Coordinates of N, CA and C in Angstrom, one line a residue:
M1 N 60.5 74.6 48.4 CA 61.5 75.6 48.9 C 62.8 74.9 49.2
A2 N 63.9 75.6 48.9 CA 65.2 75.1 49.1 C 65.6 75.2 50.6
D3 N 66.4 74.3 51.1 CA 66.9 74.4 52.5 C 68.1 75.3 52.6
L4 N 68.2 75.9 53.8 CA 69.4 76.7 54.0 C 70.6 75.8 54.0
L5 N 71.8 76.3 53.7 CA 73.0 75.6 53.6 C 73.4 75.1 55.1
T6 N 73.8 73.9 55.2 CA 74.3 73.4 56.4 C 75.7 73.9 56.7
R7 N 76.2 73.7 57.9 CA 77.6 74.1 58.3 C 78.6 73.5 57.3
E8 N 78.4 72.2 57.0 CA 79.4 71.5 56.1 C 79.3 72.1 54.7
E9 N 78.1 72.3 54.2 CA 77.9 72.9 52.9 C 78.5 74.3 52.8
R10 N 78.4 75.1 53.9 CA 79.0 76.4 53.9 C 80.5 76.4 53.8
Q11 N 81.1 75.4 54.6 CA 82.5 75.3 54.5 C 83.0 74.9 53.1
E12 N 82.3 73.9 52.6 CA 82.6 73.4 51.3 C 82.5 74.4 50.1
H13 N 81.4 75.2 50.1 CA 81.1 76.0 49.0 C 81.5 77.5 49.2
L14 N 81.3 78.1 50.3 CA 81.5 79.5 50.5 C 83.0 79.9 50.5
I15 N 83.9 79.1 51.0 CA 85.3 79.5 51.0 C 85.8 79.6 49.5
P16 N 85.5 78.7 48.6 CA 86.0 78.8 47.3 C 85.3 80.1 46.6
L17 N 84.0 80.3 46.9 CA 83.4 81.5 46.3 C 84.1 82.8 46.9
G18 N 84.5 82.8 48.1 CA 85.2 83.9 48.7 C 86.5 84.1 47.9
E19 N 87.2 83.1 47.6 CA 88.4 83.1 46.9 C 88.2 83.7 45.4
A20 N 87.0 83.5 44.9 CA 86.6 84.0 43.6 C 86.1 85.4 43.6
G21 N 86.1 86.0 44.8 CA 85.7 87.4 44.9 C 84.3 87.7 45.5
W22 N 83.6 86.7 45.9 CA 82.3 86.9 46.5 C 82.6 87.2 48.0
G23 N 81.7 88.1 48.5 CA 81.8 88.5 49.9 C 80.5 88.4 50.6
A24 N 80.6 88.5 52.0 CA 79.4 88.5 52.8 C 78.7 89.8 52.8
V25 N 77.4 89.8 52.8 CA 76.6 91.0 53.0 C 76.4 91.3 54.5
P26 N 76.8 92.4 55.0 CA 76.6 92.7 56.4 C 75.1 92.5 56.8
D27 N 75.0 91.9 58.0 CA 73.6 91.7 58.6 C 72.7 90.9 57.8
R28 N 73.2 90.1 56.8 CA 72.3 89.2 56.1 C 73.0 87.9 55.8
D29 N 72.2 86.8 55.6 CA 72.8 85.6 55.1 C 72.7 85.6 53.6
A30 N 73.7 86.4 53.0 CA 73.7 86.6 51.6 C 75.1 86.8 51.1
I31 N 75.4 86.7 49.8 CA 76.7 86.9 49.3 C 76.5 88.0 48.2
R32 N 77.7 88.7 47.9 CA 77.7 89.8 47.0 C 78.9 89.8 46.2
K33 N 78.8 90.3 44.9 CA 80.0 90.5 44.1 C 79.7 91.6 43.1
V34 N 80.7 92.4 42.8 CA 80.5 93.5 41.9 C 81.4 93.2 40.7
Y35 N 80.7 93.0 39.5 CA 81.4 92.7 38.3 C 81.6 94.0 37.5
I36 N 82.8 94.1 36.9 CA 83.0 95.3 36.1 C 83.4 94.8 34.7
F37 N 82.7 95.3 33.7 CA 82.9 94.9 32.3 C 83.6 96.0 31.5
P38 N 84.1 95.7 30.4 CA 84.7 96.8 29.6 C 83.8 97.9 29.2
N39 N 82.5 97.6 29.0 CA 81.6 98.6 28.6 C 80.1 98.2 28.9
F40 N 79.2 99.0 28.6 CA 77.8 98.8 28.9 C 77.3 97.6 28.2
I41 N 77.6 97.4 26.9 CA 77.1 96.3 26.1 C 77.6 95.0 26.6
E42 N 78.8 94.9 27.1 CA 79.3 93.7 27.7 C 78.6 93.4 29.0
A43 N 78.3 94.4 29.8 CA 77.6 94.2 31.1 C 76.2 93.7 30.8
W44 N 75.5 94.4 29.9 CA 74.1 94.0 29.6 C 74.0 92.6 28.9
G45 N 75.0 92.3 28.1 CA 75.0 91.0 27.5 C 75.2 89.9 28.5
W46 N 76.1 90.1 29.4 CA 76.3 89.2 30.5 C 75.0 89.0 31.4
M47 N 74.4 90.1 31.7 CA 73.1 90.1 32.4 C 72.0 89.3 31.7
S48 N 72.0 89.5 30.4 CA 71.0 88.7 29.6 C 71.3 87.2 29.6
R49 N 72.5 86.9 29.5 CA 72.9 85.4 29.6 C 72.6 84.9 30.9
V50 N 72.9 85.6 32.0 CA 72.5 85.2 33.3 C 71.0 85.0 33.5
A51 N 70.3 86.0 33.0 CA 68.8 86.0 33.1 C 68.2 84.7 32.5
I52 N 68.7 84.2 31.5 CA 68.2 83.0 30.9 C 68.3 81.8 31.9
W53 N 69.5 81.7 32.6 CA 69.6 80.7 33.6 C 68.7 80.9 34.8
C54 N 68.6 82.2 35.2 CA 67.7 82.5 36.3 C 66.3 82.0 36.1
E55 N 65.8 82.3 34.9 CA 64.5 81.8 34.5 C 64.4 80.3 34.5
K56 N 65.4 79.7 33.9 CA 65.4 78.2 33.8 C 65.4 77.6 35.2
W57 N 66.1 78.2 36.2 CA 66.2 77.6 37.5 C 65.2 78.3 38.5
N58 N 64.4 79.3 38.0 CA 63.5 80.0 38.8 C 64.1 80.5 40.1
H59 N 65.3 81.1 39.9 CA 66.0 81.7 41.0 C 66.6 83.0 40.5
H60 N 66.3 84.1 41.1 CA 66.6 85.5 40.6 C 67.4 86.3 41.5
P61 N 68.5 87.0 41.0 CA 69.3 87.7 41.9 C 68.7 89.1 42.2
E62 N 69.3 89.7 43.2 CA 69.1 91.2 43.4 C 70.3 91.8 42.7
W63 N 70.1 92.6 41.7 CA 71.2 93.2 41.0 C 70.9 94.6 40.5
R64 N 71.9 95.3 40.3 CA 71.7 96.6 39.7 C 72.9 96.9 38.7
N65 N 72.6 97.6 37.7 CA 73.5 97.9 36.7 C 73.7 99.4 36.5
V66 N 74.9 99.9 36.5 CA 75.2 101.3 36.2 C 76.4 101.2 35.2
Y67 N 76.1 101.6 34.0 CA 77.0 101.6 32.9 C 77.7 100.2 32.7
R68 N 78.9 100.0 33.1 CA 79.6 98.8 32.9 C 79.8 97.9 34.2
T69 N 79.1 98.4 35.2 CA 79.2 97.7 36.5 C 77.9 97.0 36.9
V70 N 78.0 95.8 37.4 CA 76.8 95.0 37.8 C 77.1 94.6 39.2
D71 N 76.2 95.0 40.2 CA 76.3 94.7 41.6 C 75.3 93.6 41.9
V72 N 75.8 92.4 42.3 CA 74.9 91.3 42.5 C 74.9 90.9 44.0
T73 N 73.7 90.6 44.5 CA 73.5 90.0 45.8 C 72.7 88.8 45.6
L74 N 73.1 87.7 46.2 CA 72.4 86.4 46.2 C 71.9 85.9 47.5
A75 N 70.7 85.6 47.7 CA 70.1 84.9 48.8 C 68.8 84.3 48.3
T76 N 68.3 83.3 49.0 CA 67.0 82.7 48.6 C 66.0 83.3 49.5
H77 N 65.1 84.1 49.0 CA 64.2 84.9 49.8 C 63.2 84.0 50.6
D78 N 62.7 83.0 50.0 CA 61.7 82.2 50.7 C 62.3 81.3 51.8
A79 N 63.7 81.2 51.8 CA 64.4 80.4 52.8 C 65.0 81.4 53.8
D80 N 65.0 82.7 53.5 CA 65.6 83.7 54.3 C 67.1 83.5 54.5
G81 N 67.8 83.1 53.4 CA 69.2 82.9 53.5 C 69.8 82.2 52.4
L82 N 71.0 81.7 52.5 CA 71.8 81.0 51.5 C 71.4 79.6 51.3
T83 N 71.1 79.2 50.1 CA 70.8 77.8 49.8 C 71.7 77.3 48.6
S84 N 71.5 76.1 48.2 CA 72.3 75.6 47.1 C 72.0 76.3 45.8
L85 N 70.8 76.9 45.7 CA 70.5 77.7 44.5 C 71.4 78.9 44.4
D86 N 71.8 79.5 45.5 CA 72.6 80.6 45.4 C 74.1 80.2 45.0
I87 N 74.5 79.1 45.5 CA 75.8 78.6 45.1 C 75.9 78.3 43.6
K88 N 74.8 77.6 43.2 CA 74.7 77.2 41.7 C 74.7 78.5 40.9
L89 N 73.9 79.5 41.2 CA 73.9 80.7 40.4 C 75.2 81.5 40.5
A90 N 75.8 81.6 41.6 CA 77.1 82.3 41.8 C 78.1 81.7 40.8
R91 N 78.2 80.3 40.8 CA 79.1 79.7 40.0 C 78.8 79.9 38.5
K92 N 77.5 79.9 38.1 CA 77.2 80.1 36.7 C 77.5 81.6 36.3
M93 N 77.3 82.5 37.2 CA 77.6 83.9 36.9 C 79.1 84.1 36.7
D94 N 79.9 83.4 37.5 CA 81.4 83.5 37.4 C 81.8 82.9 36.1
A95 N 81.2 81.7 35.7 CA 81.6 81.1 34.5 C 81.2 81.9 33.3
L96 N 80.1 82.5 33.3 CA 79.7 83.4 32.2 C 80.5 84.7 32.1
A97 N 80.9 85.2 33.3 CA 81.8 86.4 33.3 C 83.2 86.0 32.8
S98 N 83.7 84.8 33.1 CA 85.0 84.4 32.6 C 85.0 84.3 31.1
A99 N 83.9 84.0 30.5 CA 83.8 83.9 29.0 C 83.7 85.2 28.4
S100 N 83.4 86.3 29.2 CA 83.3 87.6 28.6 C 84.7 88.2 28.5
T101 N 84.8 89.1 27.6 CA 86.1 89.8 27.3 C 86.5 90.7 28.4
A102 N 87.5 90.4 29.1 CA 88.1 91.3 30.1 C 87.2 91.7 31.3
A103 N 86.3 90.8 31.6 CA 85.5 91.0 32.8 C 86.3 90.9 34.1
R104 N 86.1 91.7 35.1 CA 86.8 91.6 36.3 C 85.8 91.9 37.4
Y105 N 86.3 91.8 38.7 CA 85.4 92.1 39.8 C 86.1 93.0 40.8
Q106 N 85.3 93.7 41.5 CA 85.7 94.6 42.6 C 85.7 93.8 43.9
S107 N 86.9 93.7 44.5 CA 87.0 92.8 45.7 C 86.9 93.4 47.0
D108 N 86.7 94.7 47.1 CA 86.8 95.4 48.5 C 85.4 95.9 48.9
I109 N 84.3 95.2 48.5 CA 83.0 95.8 48.7 C 82.2 95.1 49.8
S110 N 82.6 94.0 50.3 CA 81.8 93.3 51.3 C 82.7 92.8 52.4
E111 N 82.1 92.1 53.4 CA 82.8 91.5 54.5 C 83.4 90.2 54.0
P112 N 84.4 89.7 54.6 CA 84.9 88.3 54.2 C 83.8 87.3 54.3
I113 N 83.8 86.4 53.3 CA 82.8 85.4 53.2 C 82.9 84.4 54.4
A114 N 84.0 84.3 55.0 CA 84.2 83.3 56.1 C 83.2 83.5 57.2
C115 N 82.8 84.7 57.4 CA 81.8 85.0 58.5 C 80.5 84.3 58.2
L116 N 80.2 83.8 57.0 CA 79.0 83.1 56.7 C 79.1 81.6 56.8
C117 N 80.3 81.1 57.2 CA 80.6 79.7 57.2 C 79.9 79.0 58.3
E118 N 79.6 79.7 59.3 CA 78.8 79.1 60.5 C 77.4 79.6 60.4
P119 N 76.4 78.8 60.5 CA 75.0 79.2 60.4 C 74.7 80.2 61.6
D120 N 73.8 81.1 61.3 CA 73.4 82.1 62.3 C 72.7 81.4 63.5
P121 N 73.3 81.5 64.7 CA 72.7 80.8 65.8 C 71.3 81.3 66.2
R122 N 70.9 82.5 65.7 CA 69.5 83.0 66.0 C 68.5 82.3 65.2
R123 N 68.8 81.4 64.2 CA 67.8 80.7 63.4 C 67.4 79.4 64.0

């Protein structure tokens, strides 16, 4: 099982992800991003490429697809929060989306990621 991110890891990794469009999921130690592709084929193709890495790393997102939009939430379920696996997968998703034609993201869907930079004191 992967360990939850430390305070230092959160500062180092979550702020750049926030700048790349990832946001905090309310009431969860999780991150979310909504990718928008030019069409369904581009969205599905991206999901297929991501799925290969998910299987390779044995780490799978919560996601849903409606036409050209893919809504992704990342958290490591057996750790009950964010781990290095989520950071790694978020970066891979962004890299694969950058390679796609005209992929963009919707930036007003989550809370600012900075609220996740401090570990939850209830843990």
